[in-house]
mmCIF file of C-alpha atoms and ligand atoms in Angstrom:
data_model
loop_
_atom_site.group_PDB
_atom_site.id
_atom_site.type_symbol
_atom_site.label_atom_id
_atom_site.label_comp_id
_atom_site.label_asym_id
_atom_site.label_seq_id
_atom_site.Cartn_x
_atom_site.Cartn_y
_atom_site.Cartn_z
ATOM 1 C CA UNK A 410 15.871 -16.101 -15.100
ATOM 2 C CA UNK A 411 15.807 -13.861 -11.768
ATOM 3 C CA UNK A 412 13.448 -15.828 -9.329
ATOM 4 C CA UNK A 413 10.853 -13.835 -7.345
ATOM 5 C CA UNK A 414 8.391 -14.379 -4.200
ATOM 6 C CA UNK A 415 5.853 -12.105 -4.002
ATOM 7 C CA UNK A 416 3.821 -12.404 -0.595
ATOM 8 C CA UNK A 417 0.433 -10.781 -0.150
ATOM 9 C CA UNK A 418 -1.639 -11.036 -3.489
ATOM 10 C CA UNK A 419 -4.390 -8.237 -2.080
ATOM 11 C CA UNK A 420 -5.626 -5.570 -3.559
ATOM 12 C CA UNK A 421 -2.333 -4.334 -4.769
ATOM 13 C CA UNK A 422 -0.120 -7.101 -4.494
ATOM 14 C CA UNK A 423 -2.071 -9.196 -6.873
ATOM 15 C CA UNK A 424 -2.084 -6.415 -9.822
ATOM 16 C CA UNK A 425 1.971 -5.688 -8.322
ATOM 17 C CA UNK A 426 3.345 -9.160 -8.657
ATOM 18 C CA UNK A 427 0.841 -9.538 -12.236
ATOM 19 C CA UNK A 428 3.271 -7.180 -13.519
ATOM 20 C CA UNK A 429 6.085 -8.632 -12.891
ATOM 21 C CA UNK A 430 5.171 -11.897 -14.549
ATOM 22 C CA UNK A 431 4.336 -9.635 -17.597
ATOM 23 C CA UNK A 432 7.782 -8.255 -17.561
ATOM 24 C CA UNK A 433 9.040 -11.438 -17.455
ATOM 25 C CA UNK A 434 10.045 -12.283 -14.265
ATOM 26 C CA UNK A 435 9.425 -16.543 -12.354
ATOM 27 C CA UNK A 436 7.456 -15.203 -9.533
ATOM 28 C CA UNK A 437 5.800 -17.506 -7.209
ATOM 29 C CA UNK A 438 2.769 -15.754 -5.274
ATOM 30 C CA UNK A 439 1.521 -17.004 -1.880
ATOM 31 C CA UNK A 440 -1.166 -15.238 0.077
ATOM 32 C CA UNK A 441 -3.725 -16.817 2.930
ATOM 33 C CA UNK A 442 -6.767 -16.714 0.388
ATOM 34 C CA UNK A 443 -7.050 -19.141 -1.454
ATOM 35 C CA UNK A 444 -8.823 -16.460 -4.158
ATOM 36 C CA UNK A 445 -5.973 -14.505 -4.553
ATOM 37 C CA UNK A 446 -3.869 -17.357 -5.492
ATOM 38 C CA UNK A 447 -6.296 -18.642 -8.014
ATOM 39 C CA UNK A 448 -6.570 -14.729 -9.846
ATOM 40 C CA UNK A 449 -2.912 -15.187 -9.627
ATOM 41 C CA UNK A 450 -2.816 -18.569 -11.305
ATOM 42 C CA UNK A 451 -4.771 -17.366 -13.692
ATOM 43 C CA UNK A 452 -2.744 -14.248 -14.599
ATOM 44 C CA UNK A 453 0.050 -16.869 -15.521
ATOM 45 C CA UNK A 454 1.791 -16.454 -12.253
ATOM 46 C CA UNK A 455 3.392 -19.961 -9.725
ATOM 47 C CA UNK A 456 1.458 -20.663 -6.341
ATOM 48 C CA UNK A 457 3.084 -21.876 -3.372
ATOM 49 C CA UNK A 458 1.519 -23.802 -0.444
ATOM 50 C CA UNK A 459 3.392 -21.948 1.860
ATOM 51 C CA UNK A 460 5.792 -18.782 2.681
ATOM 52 C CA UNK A 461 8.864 -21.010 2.937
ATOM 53 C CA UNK A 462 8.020 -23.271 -0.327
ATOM 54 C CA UNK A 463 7.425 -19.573 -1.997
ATOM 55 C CA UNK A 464 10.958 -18.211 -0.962
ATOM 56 C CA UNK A 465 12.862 -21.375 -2.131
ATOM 57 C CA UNK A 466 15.796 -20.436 -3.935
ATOM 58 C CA UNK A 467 14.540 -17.021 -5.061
ATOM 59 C CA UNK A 468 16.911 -14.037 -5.882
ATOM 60 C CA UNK A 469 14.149 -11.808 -4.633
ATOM 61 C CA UNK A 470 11.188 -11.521 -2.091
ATOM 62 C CA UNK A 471 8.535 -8.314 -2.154
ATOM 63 C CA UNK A 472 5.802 -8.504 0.665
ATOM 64 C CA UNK A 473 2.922 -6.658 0.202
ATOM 65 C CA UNK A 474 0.921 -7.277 3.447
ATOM 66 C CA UNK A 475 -1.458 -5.365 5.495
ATOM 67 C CA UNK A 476 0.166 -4.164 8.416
ATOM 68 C CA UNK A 477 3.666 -3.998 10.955
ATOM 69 C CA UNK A 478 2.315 -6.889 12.895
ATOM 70 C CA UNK A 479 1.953 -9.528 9.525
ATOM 71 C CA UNK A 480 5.534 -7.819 8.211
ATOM 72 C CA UNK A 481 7.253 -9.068 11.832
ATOM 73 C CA UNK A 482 6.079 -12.283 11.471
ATOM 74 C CA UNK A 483 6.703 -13.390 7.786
ATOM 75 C CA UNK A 484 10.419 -12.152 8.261
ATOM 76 C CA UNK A 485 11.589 -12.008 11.764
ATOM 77 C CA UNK A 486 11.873 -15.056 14.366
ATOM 78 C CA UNK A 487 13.231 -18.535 14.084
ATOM 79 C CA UNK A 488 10.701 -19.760 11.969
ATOM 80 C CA UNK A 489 11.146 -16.262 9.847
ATOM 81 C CA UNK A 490 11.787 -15.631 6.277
ATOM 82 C CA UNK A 491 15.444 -14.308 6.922
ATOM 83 C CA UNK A 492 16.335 -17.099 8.762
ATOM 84 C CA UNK A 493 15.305 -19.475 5.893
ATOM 85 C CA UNK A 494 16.782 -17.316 3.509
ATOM 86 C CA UNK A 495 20.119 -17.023 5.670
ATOM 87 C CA UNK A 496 20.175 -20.619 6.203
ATOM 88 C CA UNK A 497 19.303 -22.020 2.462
ATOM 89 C CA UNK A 498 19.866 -18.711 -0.026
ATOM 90 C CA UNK A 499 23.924 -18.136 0.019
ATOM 91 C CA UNK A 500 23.602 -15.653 -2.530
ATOM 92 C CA UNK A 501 21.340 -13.145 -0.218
ATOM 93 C CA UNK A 502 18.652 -12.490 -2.004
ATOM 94 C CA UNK A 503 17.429 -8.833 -1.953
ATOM 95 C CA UNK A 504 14.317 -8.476 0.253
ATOM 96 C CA UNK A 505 11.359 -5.596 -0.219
ATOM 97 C CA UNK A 506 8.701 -4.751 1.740
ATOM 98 C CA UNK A 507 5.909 -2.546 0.475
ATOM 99 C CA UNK A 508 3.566 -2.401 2.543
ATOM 100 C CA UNK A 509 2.631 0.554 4.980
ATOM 101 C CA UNK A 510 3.950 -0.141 8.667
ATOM 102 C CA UNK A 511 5.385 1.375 11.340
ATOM 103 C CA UNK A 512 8.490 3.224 10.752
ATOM 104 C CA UNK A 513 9.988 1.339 13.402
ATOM 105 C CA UNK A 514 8.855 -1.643 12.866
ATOM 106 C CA UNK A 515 10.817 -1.303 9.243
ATOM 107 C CA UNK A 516 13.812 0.047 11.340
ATOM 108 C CA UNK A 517 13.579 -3.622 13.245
ATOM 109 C CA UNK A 518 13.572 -5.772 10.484
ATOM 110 C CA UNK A 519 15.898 -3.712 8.663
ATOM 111 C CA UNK A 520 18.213 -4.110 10.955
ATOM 112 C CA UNK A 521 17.717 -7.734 11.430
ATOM 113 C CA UNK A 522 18.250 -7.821 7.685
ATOM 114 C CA UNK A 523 21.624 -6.199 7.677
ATOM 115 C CA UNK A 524 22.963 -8.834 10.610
ATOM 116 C CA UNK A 525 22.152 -11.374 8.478
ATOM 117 C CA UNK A 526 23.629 -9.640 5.460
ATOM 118 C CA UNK A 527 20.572 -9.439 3.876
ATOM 119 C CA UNK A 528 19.954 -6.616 1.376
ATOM 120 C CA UNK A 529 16.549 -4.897 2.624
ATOM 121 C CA UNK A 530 14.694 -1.846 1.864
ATOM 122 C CA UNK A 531 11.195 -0.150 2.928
ATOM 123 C CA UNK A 532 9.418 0.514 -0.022
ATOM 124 C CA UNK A 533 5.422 1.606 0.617
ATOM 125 C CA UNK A 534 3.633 2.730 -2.299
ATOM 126 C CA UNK A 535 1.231 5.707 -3.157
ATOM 127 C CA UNK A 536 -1.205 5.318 -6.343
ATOM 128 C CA UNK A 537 -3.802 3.160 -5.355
ATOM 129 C CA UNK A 538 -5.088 0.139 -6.798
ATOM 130 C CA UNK A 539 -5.183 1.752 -10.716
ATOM 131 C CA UNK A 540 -1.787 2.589 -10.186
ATOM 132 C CA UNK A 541 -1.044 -0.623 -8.992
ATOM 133 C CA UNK A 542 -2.458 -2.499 -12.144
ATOM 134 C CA UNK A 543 -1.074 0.139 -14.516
ATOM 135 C CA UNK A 544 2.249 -0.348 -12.802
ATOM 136 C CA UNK A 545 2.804 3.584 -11.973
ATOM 137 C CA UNK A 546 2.923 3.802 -8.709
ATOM 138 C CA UNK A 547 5.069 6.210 -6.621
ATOM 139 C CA UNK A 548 8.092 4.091 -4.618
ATOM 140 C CA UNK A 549 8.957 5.879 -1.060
ATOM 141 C CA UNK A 550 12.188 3.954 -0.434
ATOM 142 C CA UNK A 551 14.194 3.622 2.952
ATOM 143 C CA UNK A 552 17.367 1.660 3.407
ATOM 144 C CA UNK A 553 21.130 1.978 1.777
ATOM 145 C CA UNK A 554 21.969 2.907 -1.653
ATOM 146 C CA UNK A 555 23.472 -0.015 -2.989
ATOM 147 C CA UNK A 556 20.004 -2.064 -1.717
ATOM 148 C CA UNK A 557 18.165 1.045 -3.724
ATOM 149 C CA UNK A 558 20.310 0.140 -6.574
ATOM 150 C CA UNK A 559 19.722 -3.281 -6.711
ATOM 151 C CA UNK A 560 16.248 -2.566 -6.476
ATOM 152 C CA UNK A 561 15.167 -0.178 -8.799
ATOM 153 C CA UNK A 562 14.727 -2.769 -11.464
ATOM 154 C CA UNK A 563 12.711 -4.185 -9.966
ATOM 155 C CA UNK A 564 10.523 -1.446 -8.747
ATOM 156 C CA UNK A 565 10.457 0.368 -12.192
ATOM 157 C CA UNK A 566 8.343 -2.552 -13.944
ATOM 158 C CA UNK A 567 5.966 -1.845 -10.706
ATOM 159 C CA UNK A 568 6.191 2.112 -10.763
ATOM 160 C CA UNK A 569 6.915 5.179 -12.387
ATOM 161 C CA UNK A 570 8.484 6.988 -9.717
ATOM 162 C CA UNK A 571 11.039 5.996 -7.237
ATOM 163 C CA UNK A 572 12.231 8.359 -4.833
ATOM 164 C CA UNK A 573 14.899 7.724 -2.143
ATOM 165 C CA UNK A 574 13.881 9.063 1.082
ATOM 166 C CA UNK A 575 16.796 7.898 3.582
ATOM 167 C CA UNK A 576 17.947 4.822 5.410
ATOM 168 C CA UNK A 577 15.517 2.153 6.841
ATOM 169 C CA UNK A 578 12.108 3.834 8.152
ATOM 170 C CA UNK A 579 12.522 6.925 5.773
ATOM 171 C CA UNK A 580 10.097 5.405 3.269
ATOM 172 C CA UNK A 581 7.716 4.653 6.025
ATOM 173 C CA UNK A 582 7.762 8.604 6.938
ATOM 174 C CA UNK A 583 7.629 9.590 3.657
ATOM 175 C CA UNK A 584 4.382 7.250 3.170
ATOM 176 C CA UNK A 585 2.424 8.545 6.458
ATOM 177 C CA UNK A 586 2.884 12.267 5.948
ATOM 178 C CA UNK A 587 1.356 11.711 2.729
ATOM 179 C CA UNK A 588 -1.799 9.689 3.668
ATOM 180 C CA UNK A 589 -2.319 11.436 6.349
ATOM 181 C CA UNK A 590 -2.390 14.241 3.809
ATOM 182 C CA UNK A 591 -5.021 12.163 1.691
ATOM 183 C CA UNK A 592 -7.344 11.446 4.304
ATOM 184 C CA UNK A 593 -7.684 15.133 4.976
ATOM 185 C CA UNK A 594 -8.249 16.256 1.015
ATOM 186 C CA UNK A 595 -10.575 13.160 0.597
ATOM 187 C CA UNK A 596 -12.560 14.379 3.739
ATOM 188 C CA UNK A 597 -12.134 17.961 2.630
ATOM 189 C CA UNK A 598 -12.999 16.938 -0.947
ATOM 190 C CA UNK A 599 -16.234 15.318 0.185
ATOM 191 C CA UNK A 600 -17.669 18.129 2.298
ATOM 192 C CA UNK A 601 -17.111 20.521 -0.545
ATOM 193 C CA UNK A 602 -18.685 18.113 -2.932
ATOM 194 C CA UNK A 603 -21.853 17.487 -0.621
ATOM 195 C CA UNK A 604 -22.203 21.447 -0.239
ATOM 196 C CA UNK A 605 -22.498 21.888 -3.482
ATOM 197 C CA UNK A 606 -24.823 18.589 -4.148
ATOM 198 C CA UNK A 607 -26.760 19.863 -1.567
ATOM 199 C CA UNK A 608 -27.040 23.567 -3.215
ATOM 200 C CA UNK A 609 -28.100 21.870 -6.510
ATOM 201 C CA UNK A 610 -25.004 21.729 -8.642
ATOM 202 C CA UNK A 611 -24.107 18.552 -10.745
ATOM 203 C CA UNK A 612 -21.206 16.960 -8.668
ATOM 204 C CA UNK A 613 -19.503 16.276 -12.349
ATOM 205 C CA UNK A 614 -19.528 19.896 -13.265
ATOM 206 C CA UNK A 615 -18.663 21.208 -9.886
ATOM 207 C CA UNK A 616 -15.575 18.142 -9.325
ATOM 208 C CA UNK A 617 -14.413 19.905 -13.265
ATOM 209 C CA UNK A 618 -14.733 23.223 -12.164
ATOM 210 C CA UNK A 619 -12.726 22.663 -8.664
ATOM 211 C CA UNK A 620 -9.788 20.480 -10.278
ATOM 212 C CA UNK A 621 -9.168 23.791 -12.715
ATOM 213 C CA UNK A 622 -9.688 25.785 -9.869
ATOM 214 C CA UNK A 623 -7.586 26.682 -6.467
ATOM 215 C CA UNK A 624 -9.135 23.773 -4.738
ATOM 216 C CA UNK A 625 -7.518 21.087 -7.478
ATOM 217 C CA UNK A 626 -6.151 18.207 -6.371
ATOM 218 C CA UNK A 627 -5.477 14.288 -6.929
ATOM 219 C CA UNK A 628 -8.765 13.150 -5.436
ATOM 220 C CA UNK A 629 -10.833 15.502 -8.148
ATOM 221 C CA UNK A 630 -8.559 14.545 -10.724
ATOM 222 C CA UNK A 631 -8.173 10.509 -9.825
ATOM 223 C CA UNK A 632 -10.573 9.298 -6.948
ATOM 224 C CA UNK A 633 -13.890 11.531 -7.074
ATOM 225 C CA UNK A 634 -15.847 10.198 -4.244
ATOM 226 C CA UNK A 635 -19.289 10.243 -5.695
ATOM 227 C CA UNK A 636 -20.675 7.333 -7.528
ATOM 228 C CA UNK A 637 -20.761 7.686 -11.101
ATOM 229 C CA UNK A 638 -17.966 10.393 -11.437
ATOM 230 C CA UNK A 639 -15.642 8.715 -13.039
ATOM 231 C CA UNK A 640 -16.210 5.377 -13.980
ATOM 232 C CA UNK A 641 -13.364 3.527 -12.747
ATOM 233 C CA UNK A 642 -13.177 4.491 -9.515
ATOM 234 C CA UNK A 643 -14.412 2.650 -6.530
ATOM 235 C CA UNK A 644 -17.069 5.436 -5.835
ATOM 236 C CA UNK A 645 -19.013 3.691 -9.083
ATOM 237 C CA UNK A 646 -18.070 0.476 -7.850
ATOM 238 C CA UNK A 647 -19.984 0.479 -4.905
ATOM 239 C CA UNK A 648 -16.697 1.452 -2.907
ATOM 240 C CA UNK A 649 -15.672 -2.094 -3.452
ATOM 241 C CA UNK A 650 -11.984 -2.546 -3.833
ATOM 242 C CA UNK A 651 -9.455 0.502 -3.511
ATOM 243 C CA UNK A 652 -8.107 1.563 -0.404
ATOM 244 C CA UNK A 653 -10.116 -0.051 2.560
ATOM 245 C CA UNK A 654 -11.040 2.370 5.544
ATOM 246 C CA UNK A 655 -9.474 0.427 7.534
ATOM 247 C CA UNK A 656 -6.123 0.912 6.090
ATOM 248 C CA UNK A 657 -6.665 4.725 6.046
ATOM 249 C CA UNK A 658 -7.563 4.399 9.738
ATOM 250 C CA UNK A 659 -4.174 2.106 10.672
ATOM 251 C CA UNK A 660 -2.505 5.100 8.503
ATOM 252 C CA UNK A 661 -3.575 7.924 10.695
ATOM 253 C CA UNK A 662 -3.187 6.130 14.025
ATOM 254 C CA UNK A 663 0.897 5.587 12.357
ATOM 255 C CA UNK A 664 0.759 9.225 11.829
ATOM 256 C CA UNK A 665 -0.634 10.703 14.933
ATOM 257 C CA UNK A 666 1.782 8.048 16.591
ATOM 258 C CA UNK A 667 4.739 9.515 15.159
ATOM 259 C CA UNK A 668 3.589 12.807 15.809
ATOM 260 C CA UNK A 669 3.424 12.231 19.222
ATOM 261 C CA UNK A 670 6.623 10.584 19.363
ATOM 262 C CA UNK A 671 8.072 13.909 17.774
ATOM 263 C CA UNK A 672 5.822 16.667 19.272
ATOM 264 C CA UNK A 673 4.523 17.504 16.094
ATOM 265 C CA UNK A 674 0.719 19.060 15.871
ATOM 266 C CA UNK A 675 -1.292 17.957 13.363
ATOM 267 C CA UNK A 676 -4.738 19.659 14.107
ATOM 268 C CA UNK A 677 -6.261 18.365 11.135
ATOM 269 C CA UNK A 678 -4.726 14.789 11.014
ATOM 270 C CA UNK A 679 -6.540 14.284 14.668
ATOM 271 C CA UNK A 680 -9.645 15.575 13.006
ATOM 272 C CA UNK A 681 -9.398 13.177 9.821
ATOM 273 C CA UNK A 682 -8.481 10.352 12.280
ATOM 274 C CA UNK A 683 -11.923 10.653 14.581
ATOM 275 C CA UNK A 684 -13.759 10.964 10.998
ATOM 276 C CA UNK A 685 -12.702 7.876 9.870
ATOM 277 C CA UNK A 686 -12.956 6.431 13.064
ATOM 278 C CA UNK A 687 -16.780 7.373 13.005
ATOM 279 C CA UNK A 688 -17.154 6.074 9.405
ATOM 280 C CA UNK A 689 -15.767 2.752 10.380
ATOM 281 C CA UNK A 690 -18.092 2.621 13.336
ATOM 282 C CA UNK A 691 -21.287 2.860 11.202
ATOM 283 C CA UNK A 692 -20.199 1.638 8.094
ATOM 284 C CA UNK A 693 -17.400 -1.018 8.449
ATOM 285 C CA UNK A 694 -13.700 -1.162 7.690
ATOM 286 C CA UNK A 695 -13.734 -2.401 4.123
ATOM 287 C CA UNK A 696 -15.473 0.107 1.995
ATOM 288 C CA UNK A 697 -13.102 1.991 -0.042
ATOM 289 C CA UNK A 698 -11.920 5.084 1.857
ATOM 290 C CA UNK A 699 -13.851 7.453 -0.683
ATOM 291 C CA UNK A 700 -17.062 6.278 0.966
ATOM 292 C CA UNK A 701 -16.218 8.919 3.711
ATOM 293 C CA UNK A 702 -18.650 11.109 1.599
ATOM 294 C CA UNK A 703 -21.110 8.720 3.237
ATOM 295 C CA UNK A 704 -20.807 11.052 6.454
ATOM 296 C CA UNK A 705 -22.039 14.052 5.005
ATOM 297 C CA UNK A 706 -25.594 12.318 3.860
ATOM 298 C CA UNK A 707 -27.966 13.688 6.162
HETATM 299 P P1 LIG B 904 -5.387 -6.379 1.127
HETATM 300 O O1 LIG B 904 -6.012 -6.700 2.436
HETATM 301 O O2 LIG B 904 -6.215 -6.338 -0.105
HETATM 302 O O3 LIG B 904 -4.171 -7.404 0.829
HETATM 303 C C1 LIG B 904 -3.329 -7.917 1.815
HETATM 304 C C2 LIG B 904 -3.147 -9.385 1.496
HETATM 305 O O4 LIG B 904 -2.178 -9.936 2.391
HETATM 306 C C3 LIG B 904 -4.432 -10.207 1.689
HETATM 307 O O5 LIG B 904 -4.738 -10.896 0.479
HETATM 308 C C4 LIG B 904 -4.089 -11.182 2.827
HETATM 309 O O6 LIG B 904 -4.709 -12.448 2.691
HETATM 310 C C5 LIG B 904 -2.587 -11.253 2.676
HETATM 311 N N1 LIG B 904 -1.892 -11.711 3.886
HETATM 312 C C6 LIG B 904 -2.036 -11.291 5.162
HETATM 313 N N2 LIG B 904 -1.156 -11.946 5.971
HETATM 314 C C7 LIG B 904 -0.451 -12.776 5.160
HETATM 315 C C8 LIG B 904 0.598 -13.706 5.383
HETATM 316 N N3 LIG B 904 1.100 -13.910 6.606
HETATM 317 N N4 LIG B 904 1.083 -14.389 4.330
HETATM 318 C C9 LIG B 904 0.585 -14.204 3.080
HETATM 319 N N5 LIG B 904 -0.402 -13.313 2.806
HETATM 320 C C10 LIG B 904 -0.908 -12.629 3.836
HETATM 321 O O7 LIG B 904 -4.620 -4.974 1.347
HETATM 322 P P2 LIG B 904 -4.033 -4.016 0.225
HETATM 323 O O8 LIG B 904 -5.033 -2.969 -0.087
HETATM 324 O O9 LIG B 904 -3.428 -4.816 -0.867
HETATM 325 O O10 LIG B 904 -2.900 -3.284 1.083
HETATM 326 C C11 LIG B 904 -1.662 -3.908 1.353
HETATM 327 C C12 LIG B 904 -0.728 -2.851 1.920
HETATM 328 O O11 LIG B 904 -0.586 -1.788 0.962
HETATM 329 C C13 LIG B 904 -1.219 -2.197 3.216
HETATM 330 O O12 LIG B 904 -0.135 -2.005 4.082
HETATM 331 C C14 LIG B 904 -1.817 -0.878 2.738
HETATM 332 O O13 LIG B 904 -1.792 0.109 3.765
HETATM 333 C C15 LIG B 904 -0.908 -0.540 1.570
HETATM 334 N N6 LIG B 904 -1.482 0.302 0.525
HETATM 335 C C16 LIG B 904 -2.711 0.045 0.000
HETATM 336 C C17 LIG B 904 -3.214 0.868 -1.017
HETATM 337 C C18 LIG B 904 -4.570 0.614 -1.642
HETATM 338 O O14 LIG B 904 -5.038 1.493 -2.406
HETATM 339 N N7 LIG B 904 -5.203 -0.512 -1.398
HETATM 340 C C19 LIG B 904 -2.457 1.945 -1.494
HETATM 341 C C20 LIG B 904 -1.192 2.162 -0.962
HETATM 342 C C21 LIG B 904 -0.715 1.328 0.044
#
């Protein structure tokens, strides 16, 4: 049976790696919390004690961790992941990261991969945590095609879409441009609903007429910002779980990095960043990113 580690049993690596134990897959979690290896456990998944017991003779390891810094240190170094796997895995096990990190930072540890032989891809997701426990999320894939290939197997009992965007670092684009794209409708998405809150409409009946209407878009249709919506979302959770603000903010600063780096403007990405900058100074980083809407109260 194909051996995996899964590292990083958050918010969506927990409900990522619980699907692969449903399609039938060994994997053995590890994560620093000792919570998110007991929801693990009890989704019928292996615990490790550690990164290295967790990558033992595995075919494949998927990190899902929260940011470039964590990704450089599980796999890079001489106490790294590669280097155990180089030194005790002849067969090379294929290696994916998913989380959302610096383009070049994926580029690095790509290409660290490759020295060693090591199959590797970039692999961010986009879907949120729903999609993540539904197993549908969207795959933005960097690295070669024969790593793609080997894979997509993998990443189809996680997702419903996997789209290759180029070699290693191309997924990481792929994943920015479109956050940075999501903090801007969520933002936009609030200060429309709040006008019309505010002008005595039902935010239900105005979010229905919107998503059949020219302003329609995923946050109306999947991620309605105001409590009570829809039901499932964090919004009526007391913006507990989700998408943290704090990973939207480490998103934009990633975008406005890179478009910097390629003398891009983005007028509106600046403008989202400072917002969420200001929501995280009053309210915290670990709401879910929807609470933006929070802003807009008077
Ligand atoms: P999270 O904070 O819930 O989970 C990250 C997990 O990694 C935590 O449980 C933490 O303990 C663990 N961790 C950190 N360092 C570790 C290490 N060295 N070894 C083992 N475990 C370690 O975050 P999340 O929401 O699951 O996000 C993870 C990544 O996915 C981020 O890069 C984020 O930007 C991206 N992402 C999140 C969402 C979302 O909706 N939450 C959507 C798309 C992408």
């Amino acid at each position: 049976m194909t051996k995996i580690a899964f590292i990083g049993l958050g918010n969506m690596g927990g409900p990522m790696a619980r699907n692969l134990v449903t399609a039938g897959y060994d994997v053995c979690g590890f994560d620093l919390m000792p919570d998110a290896l007991s929801q693990f456990e009890q989704a019928g998944g292996r615990t490790a004690d550690s990164v290295t017991d967790a990558v033992n003779d595995v075919d494949v390891v998927v990190s899902m961790l929260p940011a470039g810094k964590h990704v450089k240190s599980l796999y890079l170094g001489e106490e790294g992941v590669f280097s155990r796997l180089s030194e005790h895995c002849p067969k090379h096990c294929l290696v994916i990261d998913c989380s959302t990190i610096e383009a070049d930072v994926a580029r690095e540890v790509g290409a660290d991969a490759t020295a060693r032989g090591i199959p590797f891809i970039d692999a961010p997701v986009s879907g949120g945590t729903a999609g993540a426990a539904a197993g549908t999320l969207t795959f933005m894939v960097g690295g070669s095609q024969v790593a793609v290939d080997q894979a997509k197997p993998f990443l189809a009992v996680m997702g419903q879409n996997i789209f290759h965007a180029g070699e290693a670092g191309a997924g990481q684009v792929a994943k920015i441009c479109n956050n940075m794209l999501l903090a801007i409708l969520m933002a936009g998405t609030s200060e429309a609903l709040k006008l019309g809150i505010n002008n005595g409409l039902d935010p239900a009946v105005l979010s229905e007429i919107m998503s059949k209407s020219s302003g329609g878009n995923w946050v109306l249709d999947k991620y309605n910002p105001v409590p009570g919506v829809m039901p499932q979302t964090p919004a009526s959770n007391g913006y507990q779980g989700g998408f943290m603000v704090g990973l939207m903010a480490k998103d934009l600063g990633l975008a406005l990095n890179s478009a910097k780096a390629s003398g891009t403007a983005t007028p509106l990405g600046s403008l989202a960043d400072n917002l969420y900058r200001m929501h995280s100074a009053r309210s915290g980083t670990t709401l879910d990113f929807s609470s933006i809407i929070k802003l807009y109260d008077a």
